Amino acid sequence: MSRRQPRRRVWPILAALAVLGWAESASASPFAVVHPVEPPAEAPAEPEDGARAQVRTVKVRTRSDGLTASGRRIGSAQIATTPRRSAEDLLRLVPGLLIVQHGSQGKGYQFYVRGFDAVHGSDIEFKVGDVPVNEPSNVHAHGYLDLAWIIPEVVQQIDAHKGSYRLEQGNFATAASIRYDLGVPLALRGTRVGYEVGSTNRHRGVFVHAPKSRGEETFIAGEAMYDQGYGQSRRAERYSAMGQMRLWERDGYALDALGTIYSARFGVPGTIRLDEVNSGRVGFYDAYTQGREGQSQRSIASLRFVGGDAKNRVSVSLWGQGRRLRLDENYTGYVLEQTNGDRHQQRQDSAAIGFNLEYERQLHAIAALRVIGSWRGDAIDQGQDELLEGGQIWKTSRDLDILQQSFGVAPGLRITPRKWLLLDGGVRFDLFDAHVRDRLKPSAEQRFSGTLVQFSPRFTSRFTIREQWQLFAAYGRGFRTPEARAFTLPTTAPPDVDLSVFAGGKPFMTTTDTAEVGARVQPSELFDIGAQAFGVWIGRESIFDHVSGFNVELGSTQRLGIEGDIQIHPTTWLDLGVDVTAVHARFRDSGARIPGAPPLFVQLQASLNHPKGFRAGLRWFVLGPRPLSYGATAGATTVMDLSVGYRMRFAQLDLSVDNVYNTKWREGEYNFASWWDRSERRSQIPAIHYVAGPPTMLRLAASVFW
């Protein structure tokens, strides 16, 4: 049995970075919506002066961001009524986005959008305000996203931008960018205390205090949750606290602060083989392993200065965050290590600090200069220990110190040469620099480093034919940096290594060239209709392999697709919407289908907020068959979730039902080799594995307000 080598920790560096970490508030960015022409705004729930708001009162479930046909802004009314167990479930409001949980609450979700299997976030850039949440070079998955620390009651707005067309979209925005803005709207300000119980022995308490005398950006919130889960090894508990406030405001400028702290423990059920479930050896909601768990901690501090005048608008933010992650997993049984087994523990301790700048100056009545800038630095201590069945370490397979930084600057122009024409474009310059120490190598061979640069042109246009008709066209190049570990790998395969399993190669930026044309029409205040066609081309596709833990290069790819949505708002308190996404995703040389990419996704949403206090939300989706690795196919499925409630002046009662029809569905499906029953012959032939989706689950929540 090997012993772990002595190590020099990077904790002094982590501590120094954490002390320096401050940053922006997560209040709505003034740059989130195109200026000077903005899409119709929702009427405020309670205008401060008591008068009727002088705005167009078209109430829609989602609305265009004004720059592309696919961009969406989702407001607080829809967020409040959607069925949810955590802030991650709010992502189901984004048209065309499918999220899958192959662990339990607390582990990051898996994302699918526009023909991408974005794994745990490798192709979706995510921010809370201006604070980036993706974790570059995470030990579990590059770009790892974990949103369980966000208290859903304080998410005020969601901005979703598909493609890579906007100058502010940075690392991981190869398929889409999503932003949560935090706050409490005027109608819900005050103090709220709530308690939720569920059919899975779920208990959740939440507290939100948003002083009525302060603006929407100011609040303090806390959450505690315990859930036994709907199957084996799915127990979860989490504790989170968040606070945001405006520290200073004068003459159109403001200084905001945000702070969060979070801790969670959760079961790790892994996947199970479909053939063993069909034979009756394993139950549908069972797990091969018991007592395995993950741990997650996070803290964030941030400051943001924002404001402007008639000619200038600026947003400057500083942020810092600390992170700890532990995952005890085994997906393959004994297929890799026949004697000791494939159980392993991944561990990561990290700290990051960053800076963001967005500046816009009106040069002329028809032209504005825009400058985007950002810098991020990470210090990471990560490793992977191979474990015996009893939990003892028998080998350390990864032991790295990482210092990495990324820098980006993007100048651009926004021009309105005609009242009916908007042009927006520019170019991003990004630099990624990594320094890695591999403590498992001989002392003279431990250090590796590398620097990569990327140029990314971006362009969008909007043609307003009439007030109700708009046409859009956009092109952009997105990028994803390599994980820092890639710099430690050999650039060419040694002569005695099987090329089919070689995981080396020269590190490179993964880039996407994306184009989109679309239209939005609002023939009346009853309908809002949109449609777009898009294409995504990648010269060197890298797809994450869960078994090896690497992003594996698999050649050039092409994704062609169409999206459409119809939103109906027959009254000011009822919104209905349906969206459809169809994608043809292939490798260009072989014509083979891209694994994991759903070719068809249909979703229906409904939101009711009656003035008399009645509330309801509905979400129903249909997911078509999707290709898996090695030529396998995952089955189609459909699931409906529902919530109903009633709000009185000082109290509120809500009932949520997940999976109304109790569909036995496989939320995540994968195709790889495993060997769990050692009484049978070992085989490396891939087999379909799955993670069971939730059965019918009930949650009843009561809240009081004052």
XYZ file of C-alpha atoms in Angstrom:
706
model
C 0.000 0.000 0.000
C 1.515 3.315 -1.049
C 1.695 6.307 1.238
C 0.757 9.848 0.341
C 3.766 12.038 -0.264
C 4.462 14.975 2.031
C 3.152 18.179 0.498
C 3.668 21.872 0.734
C 0.243 23.410 0.963
C -0.811 26.497 -0.946
C -2.845 27.674 2.050
C -0.734 30.830 2.583
C -1.550 31.836 -0.972
C -5.195 30.880 -0.554
C -5.479 32.903 2.629
C -3.879 35.930 1.018
C -6.252 35.755 -1.909
C -9.257 35.343 0.364
C -8.292 38.407 2.403
C -8.051 40.443 -0.802
C -11.456 39.193 -2.015
C -14.161 41.801 -2.252
C -16.633 42.484 -5.051
C -19.731 43.562 -6.721
C -23.310 43.321 -5.689
C -25.520 41.026 -7.655
C -28.092 43.676 -8.424
C -29.221 44.052 -12.009
C -26.487 45.182 -14.371
C -27.166 48.363 -16.347
C -25.536 46.614 -19.299
C -27.810 43.547 -19.258
C -30.315 45.071 -21.684
C -29.499 46.875 -24.917
C -29.469 50.666 -24.751
C -30.894 53.043 -25.775
C -33.804 50.919 -27.024
C -35.097 48.497 -24.383
C -37.734 45.751 -24.584
C -41.104 46.368 -22.918
C -40.852 46.350 -19.123
C -43.133 44.701 -16.595
C -45.241 47.092 -14.582
C -43.980 47.405 -10.988
C -46.080 45.532 -8.461
C -46.297 48.564 -6.166
C -45.131 51.937 -7.574
C -43.490 53.860 -4.750
C -45.578 56.998 -5.298
C -48.820 55.033 -5.384
C -49.615 56.266 -8.884
C -50.242 54.075 -11.876
C -46.931 53.306 -13.586
C -46.545 55.062 -16.912
C -45.153 52.067 -18.771
C -46.546 49.605 -21.248
C -48.156 46.891 -19.104
C -47.467 43.913 -21.345
C -46.730 41.047 -18.913
C -44.805 38.174 -20.509
C -43.303 34.990 -19.061
C -39.960 35.753 -20.690
C -38.875 38.636 -22.842
C -36.136 39.286 -25.355
C -32.958 40.988 -24.186
C -33.281 43.332 -27.182
C -30.028 42.143 -28.810
C -30.781 38.632 -30.130
C -33.920 36.637 -30.856
C -32.907 33.920 -28.361
C -31.900 36.140 -25.432
C -34.317 36.007 -22.506
C -35.004 37.919 -19.321
C -37.133 36.103 -16.736
C -38.803 38.177 -14.047
C -39.683 37.738 -10.393
C -43.349 36.827 -10.998
C -42.424 33.652 -12.902
C -39.575 32.801 -10.533
C -41.915 32.996 -7.528
C -44.400 30.421 -8.854
C -42.141 27.828 -10.501
C -41.840 24.428 -8.707
C -38.361 24.223 -7.174
C -36.258 22.364 -4.622
C -33.228 24.635 -5.009
C -32.011 27.608 -7.023
C -30.817 25.217 -9.725
C -34.423 24.291 -10.524
C -34.996 27.913 -11.576
C -32.860 27.171 -14.641
C -35.752 25.089 -15.968
C -37.416 28.429 -16.800
C -34.825 29.031 -19.524
C -36.250 27.898 -22.894
C -34.367 24.967 -24.417
C -32.222 24.246 -21.333
C -32.361 20.752 -19.795
C -30.752 20.101 -16.403
C -30.019 16.647 -14.953
C -28.973 15.654 -11.432
C -26.816 12.509 -11.391
C -25.940 12.867 -7.732
C -28.179 14.330 -5.069
C -28.981 17.867 -3.950
C -25.650 19.565 -3.353
C -23.691 18.135 -6.255
C -23.608 20.164 -9.456
C -26.170 19.425 -12.154
C -25.495 18.355 -15.729
C -26.645 20.753 -18.479
C -27.859 20.275 -22.050
C -28.485 23.194 -24.415
C -28.455 23.644 -28.211
C -26.969 20.218 -28.886
C -24.279 20.565 -26.198
C -23.744 18.202 -23.317
C -22.303 20.952 -21.119
C -21.538 18.381 -18.381
C -21.285 20.327 -15.093
C -20.914 23.725 -16.784
C -18.068 23.421 -19.285
C -20.103 25.147 -22.026
C -22.293 27.501 -19.968
C -20.888 30.643 -18.366
C -22.731 31.421 -15.127
C -22.643 34.523 -12.938
C -24.400 35.762 -9.835
C -24.425 39.474 -10.545
C -20.895 39.975 -11.877
C -19.341 37.188 -9.755
C -18.395 34.171 -11.933
C -19.472 30.822 -10.491
C -17.796 28.374 -12.930
C -14.685 26.740 -11.453
C -11.843 26.480 -13.993
C -9.723 23.333 -13.563
C -12.058 21.888 -10.929
C -10.985 18.422 -9.802
C -14.353 16.883 -10.770
C -15.081 18.708 -14.020
C -13.653 21.738 -15.808
C -16.048 24.666 -15.357
C -17.903 22.925 -12.517
C -21.134 24.676 -11.460
C -22.758 24.254 -8.047
C -25.710 26.598 -7.391
C -27.162 24.966 -4.264
C -25.720 27.787 -2.117
C -28.103 30.331 -3.686
C -31.338 30.873 -1.735
C -34.092 30.854 -4.411
C -36.291 33.386 -2.576
C -33.749 36.146 -3.292
C -33.280 35.457 -7.016
C -35.068 38.411 -8.590
C -34.187 38.038 -12.248
C -32.575 35.599 -14.695
C -30.826 36.694 -17.892
C -30.090 33.900 -20.385
C -28.082 34.443 -23.572
C -27.553 31.526 -25.962
C -24.588 31.597 -28.284
C -21.490 33.778 -27.873
C -22.526 37.092 -29.399
C -22.066 39.594 -26.570
C -18.734 41.211 -25.698
C -19.138 40.487 -21.981
C -19.398 36.710 -22.539
C -16.114 35.131 -21.469
C -14.690 31.731 -20.549
C -17.115 28.758 -20.865
C -19.673 30.764 -22.916
C -19.359 28.322 -25.822
C -23.071 27.423 -25.756
C -24.714 30.008 -23.478
C -24.366 32.475 -20.604
C -26.741 32.753 -17.641
C -26.875 35.360 -14.904
C -28.828 35.446 -11.636
C -29.527 38.916 -10.243
C -30.299 38.980 -6.531
C -32.846 41.140 -4.756
C -36.364 41.287 -3.321
C -39.056 43.154 -5.323
C -41.132 45.912 -3.749
C -44.254 43.755 -3.397
C -42.389 41.184 -1.251
C -40.289 43.463 0.931
C -40.449 43.127 4.676
C -39.664 40.060 6.774
C -40.518 36.528 5.678
C -40.184 33.287 7.633
C -41.085 30.000 5.964
C -41.049 26.278 6.730
C -41.388 23.446 4.225
C -42.031 19.730 4.741
C -41.935 17.060 2.074
C -42.825 13.447 1.393
C -39.126 12.447 1.387
C -38.744 13.517 5.029
C -37.760 16.927 3.768
C -37.544 19.873 6.150
C -36.523 23.340 5.052
C -36.575 26.618 6.918
C -35.957 29.988 5.274
C -35.674 33.548 6.562
C -35.598 36.715 4.420
C -35.435 40.266 5.762
C -35.709 43.033 3.160
C -36.303 46.415 4.826
C -39.161 48.306 3.206
C -37.216 51.528 3.612
C -34.353 50.246 1.389
C -34.106 49.491 -2.320
C -34.739 46.130 -3.994
C -31.048 45.223 -3.866
C -30.871 45.126 -0.039
C -31.681 41.950 1.920
C -30.372 39.347 4.332
C -31.438 35.698 4.029
C -30.746 32.323 5.611
C -31.679 28.728 4.806
C -31.396 25.304 6.460
C -32.513 22.120 4.682
C -32.567 18.370 5.344
C -33.922 15.833 2.854
C -33.718 12.035 3.097
C -34.185 11.759 -0.665
C -36.317 9.546 -2.879
C -33.888 6.627 -3.167
C -30.773 5.085 -1.702
C -27.759 7.332 -0.938
C -29.646 10.556 -1.659
C -29.720 12.184 1.760
C -28.799 15.878 1.656
C -28.454 18.763 4.068
C -27.356 22.331 3.490
C -26.977 25.625 5.342
C -26.683 28.943 3.564
C -26.634 32.635 4.470
C -26.587 35.568 2.055
C -26.621 39.321 2.521
C -26.579 42.212 0.110
C -26.909 45.927 0.769
C -26.361 49.349 -0.732
C -23.581 51.048 1.199
C -23.649 54.427 -0.528
C -25.651 56.268 -3.194
C -25.351 59.776 -4.633
C -25.957 61.594 -7.945
C -26.748 58.449 -9.921
C -23.862 56.375 -8.526
C -24.002 53.605 -5.925
C -21.770 51.187 -4.018
C -23.180 47.745 -3.193
C -21.807 44.829 -1.172
C -22.586 41.106 -1.210
C -21.541 38.344 1.187
C -22.413 34.627 1.312
C -21.430 31.540 3.295
C -22.548 27.963 2.618
C -21.950 24.384 3.756
C -23.527 21.123 2.578
C -23.264 17.339 2.843
C -24.975 15.042 0.368
C -25.170 11.426 -0.711
C -23.563 10.230 -3.935
C -25.737 7.456 -5.414
C -23.839 7.142 -8.692
C -25.374 5.295 -11.626
C -26.824 1.787 -11.951
C -26.914 -0.584 -14.915
C -30.174 -0.744 -16.817
C -29.765 -4.467 -17.601
C -29.495 -5.311 -13.882
C -32.639 -3.314 -13.119
C -34.511 -5.078 -15.927
C -33.385 -8.463 -14.554
C -34.612 -7.580 -11.052
C -31.191 -7.680 -9.385
C -31.302 -3.982 -8.509
C -34.243 -1.724 -7.722
C -35.087 1.254 -9.920
C -34.142 3.811 -7.208
C -31.283 1.814 -5.658
C -27.553 2.529 -5.546
C -24.562 0.190 -5.734
C -22.759 2.037 -2.965
C -23.980 3.054 0.489
C -22.606 5.684 2.830
C -20.667 7.566 0.148
C -21.071 11.312 0.339
C -19.846 14.653 -0.850
C -19.105 17.865 1.010
C -19.257 21.383 -0.367
C -18.405 24.738 1.198
C -18.272 28.191 -0.346
C -17.907 31.807 0.775
C -18.087 34.965 -1.331
C -17.398 38.634 -0.637
C -17.928 41.358 -3.204
C -18.143 45.096 -3.843
C -19.623 46.856 -6.839
C -19.582 50.494 -7.923
C -22.170 51.329 -10.578
C -23.796 54.398 -12.069
C -23.734 56.952 -14.832
C -24.893 60.209 -16.337
C -26.202 61.342 -19.711
C -23.034 60.276 -21.551
C -21.262 57.727 -19.372
C -22.195 54.499 -17.601
C -19.784 52.417 -15.582
C -19.767 49.245 -13.502
C -16.643 48.250 -11.557
C -16.601 45.183 -9.357
C -14.147 43.319 -7.169
C -14.886 39.856 -5.840
C -13.286 37.030 -3.914
C -14.390 33.524 -3.003
C -13.166 30.501 -1.096
C -14.146 26.947 -1.992
C -13.874 23.386 -0.661
C -15.178 20.243 -2.375
C -15.000 16.537 -1.480
C -16.562 13.751 -3.587
C -16.445 10.018 -2.749
C -17.515 8.172 -5.914
C -17.384 4.936 -7.853
C -19.065 4.750 -11.252
C -17.466 1.592 -12.639
C -17.222 -0.918 -9.760
C -14.095 -3.034 -10.323
C -13.575 -2.669 -14.062
C -10.406 -0.535 -13.765
C -8.922 -2.087 -10.596
C -10.038 -5.708 -10.286
C -8.660 -6.188 -6.764
C -9.005 -2.881 -4.943
C -11.959 -1.458 -6.854
C -12.533 1.883 -8.588
C -13.680 3.887 -5.565
C -11.960 7.267 -5.289
C -12.189 10.540 -3.412
C -11.710 13.835 -5.215
C -10.689 16.810 -3.094
C -10.196 20.475 -3.836
C -9.442 23.584 -1.771
C -9.262 26.818 -3.706
C -9.509 30.577 -3.531
C -10.114 33.074 -6.304
C -10.205 36.834 -6.701
C -11.290 38.897 -9.663
C -12.007 42.273 -11.186
C -14.674 43.292 -13.731
C -15.134 46.536 -15.656
C -17.927 47.589 -17.986
C -17.827 51.109 -19.411
C -19.993 52.803 -22.021
C -19.627 56.338 -23.389
C -22.072 58.002 -25.765
C -19.820 59.400 -28.506
C -22.638 60.680 -30.682
C -26.404 60.541 -30.839
C -26.086 57.346 -32.898
C -22.880 55.786 -31.513
C -21.580 54.543 -28.171
C -18.161 53.171 -27.245
C -18.102 50.105 -25.005
C -15.135 48.616 -23.143
C -15.305 45.333 -21.213
C -12.450 44.167 -19.009
C -11.877 41.331 -16.542
C -9.153 39.537 -14.594
C -9.341 36.403 -12.482
C -6.744 34.564 -10.424
C -7.122 31.102 -8.832
C -4.998 29.191 -6.327
C -5.968 25.511 -6.214
C -4.867 22.537 -4.131
C -6.444 19.406 -5.609
C -6.014 15.672 -5.635
C -7.602 12.288 -6.113
C -7.080 9.351 -3.757
C -7.937 5.790 -4.749
C -9.778 4.079 -1.888
C -10.304 0.523 -0.728
C -13.846 -0.614 -0.019
C -13.341 0.306 3.635
C -12.275 3.851 2.766
C -8.498 3.502 3.260
C -6.199 5.220 0.746
C -4.176 2.725 -1.269
C -2.896 5.098 -3.953
C -2.879 8.801 -4.765
C -3.435 9.291 -8.493
C -3.506 13.104 -8.570
C -1.811 15.681 -6.329
C -1.543 19.160 -7.847
C -0.868 22.757 -6.862
C -2.270 25.175 -9.449
C -1.863 28.909 -9.901
C -3.827 30.154 -12.899
C -5.060 33.486 -14.162
C -7.152 34.765 -17.030
C -7.336 38.257 -18.477
C -9.834 39.652 -20.975
C -10.477 42.985 -22.675
C -13.133 43.741 -25.287
C -13.606 47.109 -27.022
C -16.680 47.592 -29.172
C -19.206 49.984 -30.687
C -22.983 50.143 -30.513
C -24.437 52.116 -33.431
C -27.995 53.099 -34.370
C -27.549 54.681 -37.845
C -31.300 54.521 -38.408
C -34.206 54.407 -36.013
C -34.980 50.885 -37.246
C -31.389 49.548 -37.173
C -29.086 48.626 -34.276
C -25.532 47.336 -34.816
C -23.369 46.069 -31.963
C -19.938 44.549 -32.304
C -16.327 44.334 -31.260
C -13.568 41.873 -30.519
C -12.421 40.137 -27.323
C -8.802 39.471 -26.479
C -8.320 36.804 -23.788
C -5.205 35.368 -22.183
C -4.927 32.255 -19.995
C -1.815 31.491 -17.956
C -1.287 28.386 -15.797
C 1.481 27.191 -13.468
C 1.116 23.638 -12.176
C 3.141 21.585 -9.728
C 2.590 17.822 -9.938
C 3.714 16.480 -6.553
C 3.599 12.869 -7.764
C 6.487 13.368 -10.190
C 10.196 13.474 -9.293
C 11.204 16.830 -7.783
C 13.108 17.908 -10.899
C 10.085 17.263 -13.138
C 7.233 18.648 -11.045
C 6.676 22.100 -12.549
C 4.738 22.904 -15.712
C 3.404 26.119 -17.190
C 1.821 27.518 -20.304
C 0.113 30.562 -21.774
C -2.600 30.697 -24.424
C -4.288 33.636 -26.159
C -7.582 33.943 -27.998
C -9.212 36.547 -30.288
C -13.007 36.408 -30.477
C -14.999 38.671 -32.837
C -18.619 39.389 -31.876
C -21.404 41.046 -33.913
C -25.173 41.449 -33.561
C -27.802 43.394 -35.476
C -31.455 44.208 -34.955
C -33.905 45.429 -37.595
C -37.177 46.925 -36.353
C -39.678 46.667 -39.209
C -42.569 47.917 -37.123
C -42.979 48.312 -33.386
C -44.299 44.746 -33.208
C -41.805 43.153 -35.652
C -38.064 42.690 -35.136
C -35.455 40.727 -37.107
C -32.091 39.687 -35.655
C -28.779 38.392 -37.006
C -25.689 37.565 -34.957
C -22.248 35.972 -35.181
C -19.737 35.312 -32.430
C -16.786 33.204 -31.398
C -16.880 31.619 -27.963
C -14.048 29.913 -26.140
C -13.189 27.592 -23.281
C -9.739 27.487 -21.733
C -8.112 24.086 -21.133
C -7.939 22.790 -17.593
C -4.578 23.501 -16.005
C -3.852 19.785 -15.616
C -3.578 19.541 -19.407
C -0.184 21.287 -19.202
C 1.214 18.349 -17.182
C 0.424 15.744 -19.840
C 2.772 14.529 -22.590
C 2.145 16.244 -25.929
C 2.842 13.022 -27.857
C 1.957 9.442 -26.974
C 4.795 7.276 -25.614
C 5.531 4.261 -27.848
C 4.203 1.731 -25.303
C 0.826 3.457 -24.680
C -2.468 2.384 -26.266
C -3.515 5.318 -28.479
C -7.201 4.557 -27.871
C -6.785 5.491 -24.212
C -4.039 8.124 -24.536
C -5.143 11.207 -22.563
C -2.355 13.614 -23.495
C -1.859 16.149 -26.253
C -0.988 19.804 -26.595
C -3.291 22.107 -24.553
C -5.497 24.361 -26.663
C -8.432 26.734 -26.460
C -11.714 25.143 -27.529
C -13.466 27.679 -29.769
C -16.966 27.813 -31.221
C -18.118 29.814 -34.233
C -21.816 30.521 -33.752
C -24.328 32.203 -36.058
C -28.002 32.942 -35.517
C -30.844 34.577 -37.439
C -34.284 35.074 -35.956
C -37.395 37.145 -35.549
C -39.768 38.238 -32.811
C -43.287 39.460 -33.392
C -45.870 40.789 -30.959
C -49.051 41.154 -33.032
C -51.005 42.167 -29.947
C -50.631 42.307 -26.196
C -51.942 38.730 -26.162
C -49.103 37.055 -28.084
C -45.308 37.183 -28.184
C -43.815 34.861 -30.825
C -40.176 34.137 -31.592
C -38.223 31.858 -33.926
C -34.555 31.462 -34.738
C -32.193 29.238 -36.692
C -28.652 28.704 -35.466
C -25.434 26.954 -36.321
C -22.422 26.097 -34.158
C -19.098 24.912 -35.593
C -16.159 23.626 -33.538
C -12.852 22.816 -35.203
C -11.518 20.681 -32.319
C -14.324 19.391 -30.103
C -13.411 18.165 -26.632
C -16.022 16.175 -24.729
C -15.702 15.330 -21.033
C -15.337 11.647 -20.210
C -16.646 10.837 -16.712
C -14.589 7.671 -16.384
C -11.185 9.138 -17.252
C -11.976 12.601 -15.912
C -10.538 14.281 -19.008
C -11.888 16.470 -21.786
C -11.099 14.211 -24.748
C -10.571 15.687 -28.220
C -12.832 13.979 -30.744
C -12.612 16.072 -33.953
C -14.607 18.824 -35.658
C -18.361 19.107 -35.105
C -21.391 20.929 -36.443
C -24.705 21.742 -34.763
C -27.606 23.075 -36.821
C -30.924 23.799 -35.186
C -34.125 25.770 -34.913
C -35.903 27.185 -31.872
C -39.359 28.625 -31.473
C -41.496 29.928 -28.658
C -45.012 31.257 -28.242
C -45.990 33.204 -25.167
C -49.591 33.989 -24.363
C -50.623 36.472 -21.674
C -54.419 36.718 -21.774
C -54.560 38.738 -18.536
C -52.148 40.682 -16.370
C -52.027 37.742 -13.930
C -51.742 34.709 -16.258
C -48.816 33.772 -18.505
C -48.593 30.720 -20.765
C -45.636 29.692 -22.881
C -44.324 26.847 -25.002
C -40.865 26.507 -26.548
C -39.367 23.941 -28.925
C -35.712 23.216 -29.719
C -34.625 20.836 -32.494
C -30.923 20.201 -33.180
C -28.970 18.175 -35.728
C -25.566 17.624 -34.062
C -22.889 15.628 -35.922
C -19.168 15.041 -36.232
C -18.226 16.580 -39.579
C -15.814 13.897 -40.787
C -17.685 10.730 -39.824
C -21.252 12.074 -39.729
C -21.748 10.315 -36.376
C -24.086 11.872 -33.832
C -22.546 13.830 -30.952
C -23.035 11.878 -27.686
C -25.415 13.375 -25.143
C -26.928 16.020 -27.410
C -30.776 15.886 -27.255
C -32.156 16.408 -30.795
C -35.626 17.454 -29.548
C -36.746 19.282 -26.427
C -40.257 20.698 -25.894
C -41.298 22.607 -22.795
C -44.540 24.179 -21.604
C -44.680 26.698 -18.755
C -47.585 28.426 -17.021
C -47.617 31.027 -14.257
C -50.624 32.421 -12.376
C -50.501 35.321 -9.904
C -54.104 36.360 -9.259
C -54.750 39.676 -7.449
C -56.969 37.785 -4.991
C -53.952 35.789 -3.812
C -54.232 32.561 -5.840
C -50.911 31.313 -7.230
C -49.956 28.426 -9.503
C -47.079 27.250 -11.650
C -46.792 24.390 -14.141
C -43.841 22.934 -16.009
C -44.117 20.073 -18.505
C -41.418 18.860 -20.865
C -40.866 16.238 -23.547
C -37.321 15.039 -24.180
C -36.723 13.071 -27.356
C -34.351 10.091 -27.690
C -30.725 11.217 -27.489
C -27.505 9.548 -28.655
C -25.017 8.103 -26.187
C -21.411 6.994 -26.564
C -20.587 3.909 -28.656
C -23.787 4.121 -30.725
C -26.318 3.637 -27.906
C -29.501 5.709 -27.555
C -31.280 7.028 -24.463
C -35.056 6.747 -24.416
C -37.579 9.575 -24.677
C -39.359 10.840 -21.581
C -41.946 13.348 -20.411
C -42.509 14.784 -16.916
C -44.881 17.349 -15.407
C -44.380 19.397 -12.212
C -47.042 21.555 -10.555
C -47.351 24.075 -7.736
C -50.430 25.793 -6.291
C -50.738 28.285 -3.474
C -52.614 31.104 -1.836
C -51.220 34.382 -0.530
C -53.006 36.372 2.162
C -51.765 39.671 3.494
C -49.581 38.178 6.225
C -49.327 34.495 5.230
C -48.812 32.203 2.268
C -49.379 28.467 1.712
C -47.850 26.530 -1.217
C -48.109 22.909 -2.368
C -45.605 21.591 -4.916
C -45.891 18.261 -6.731
C -42.909 16.896 -8.639
C -43.614 14.335 -11.372
C -47.410 14.588 -11.189
C -48.037 11.330 -13.091
C -45.354 9.366 -11.168
C -43.432 8.577 -14.344
C -40.538 6.159 -13.860
C -37.974 8.079 -15.853
C -34.233 7.935 -16.285
C -33.069 11.486 -15.659
C -29.523 10.849 -16.820
C -28.338 8.040 -19.122
C -24.766 7.062 -19.995
C -23.021 4.229 -21.839
C -19.769 2.871 -20.398
C -18.296 -0.356 -19.020
C -18.685 -1.375 -15.380
C -18.292 -4.529 -13.282
C -20.184 -4.747 -10.007
C -21.148 -8.422 -9.700
C -17.772 -10.151 -9.368
C -19.414 -13.567 -9.425
C -19.799 -12.942 -13.151
C -17.074 -12.642 -15.746
C -15.449 -9.204 -16.055
C -16.407 -7.385 -19.229
C -15.323 -4.070 -20.745
C -18.271 -3.942 -23.119
C -20.197 -0.672 -22.579
C -23.629 -0.924 -20.980
C -26.331 1.670 -20.416
C -26.286 3.178 -16.927
C -28.787 5.651 -15.579
C -29.715 7.915 -12.692
C -33.365 7.662 -11.667
C -35.404 10.835 -11.875
C -37.636 11.822 -8.948
C -40.938 9.947 -8.511
C -44.025 11.828 -7.350
C -42.929 13.977 -4.409
C -45.001 16.435 -2.386
C -43.800 19.553 -0.588
C -45.982 21.801 1.580
C -44.629 25.217 2.561
C -46.066 27.856 4.888
C -44.740 31.414 5.158
C -45.605 34.423 7.274
C -44.838 38.059 6.381
C -44.604 41.250 8.342
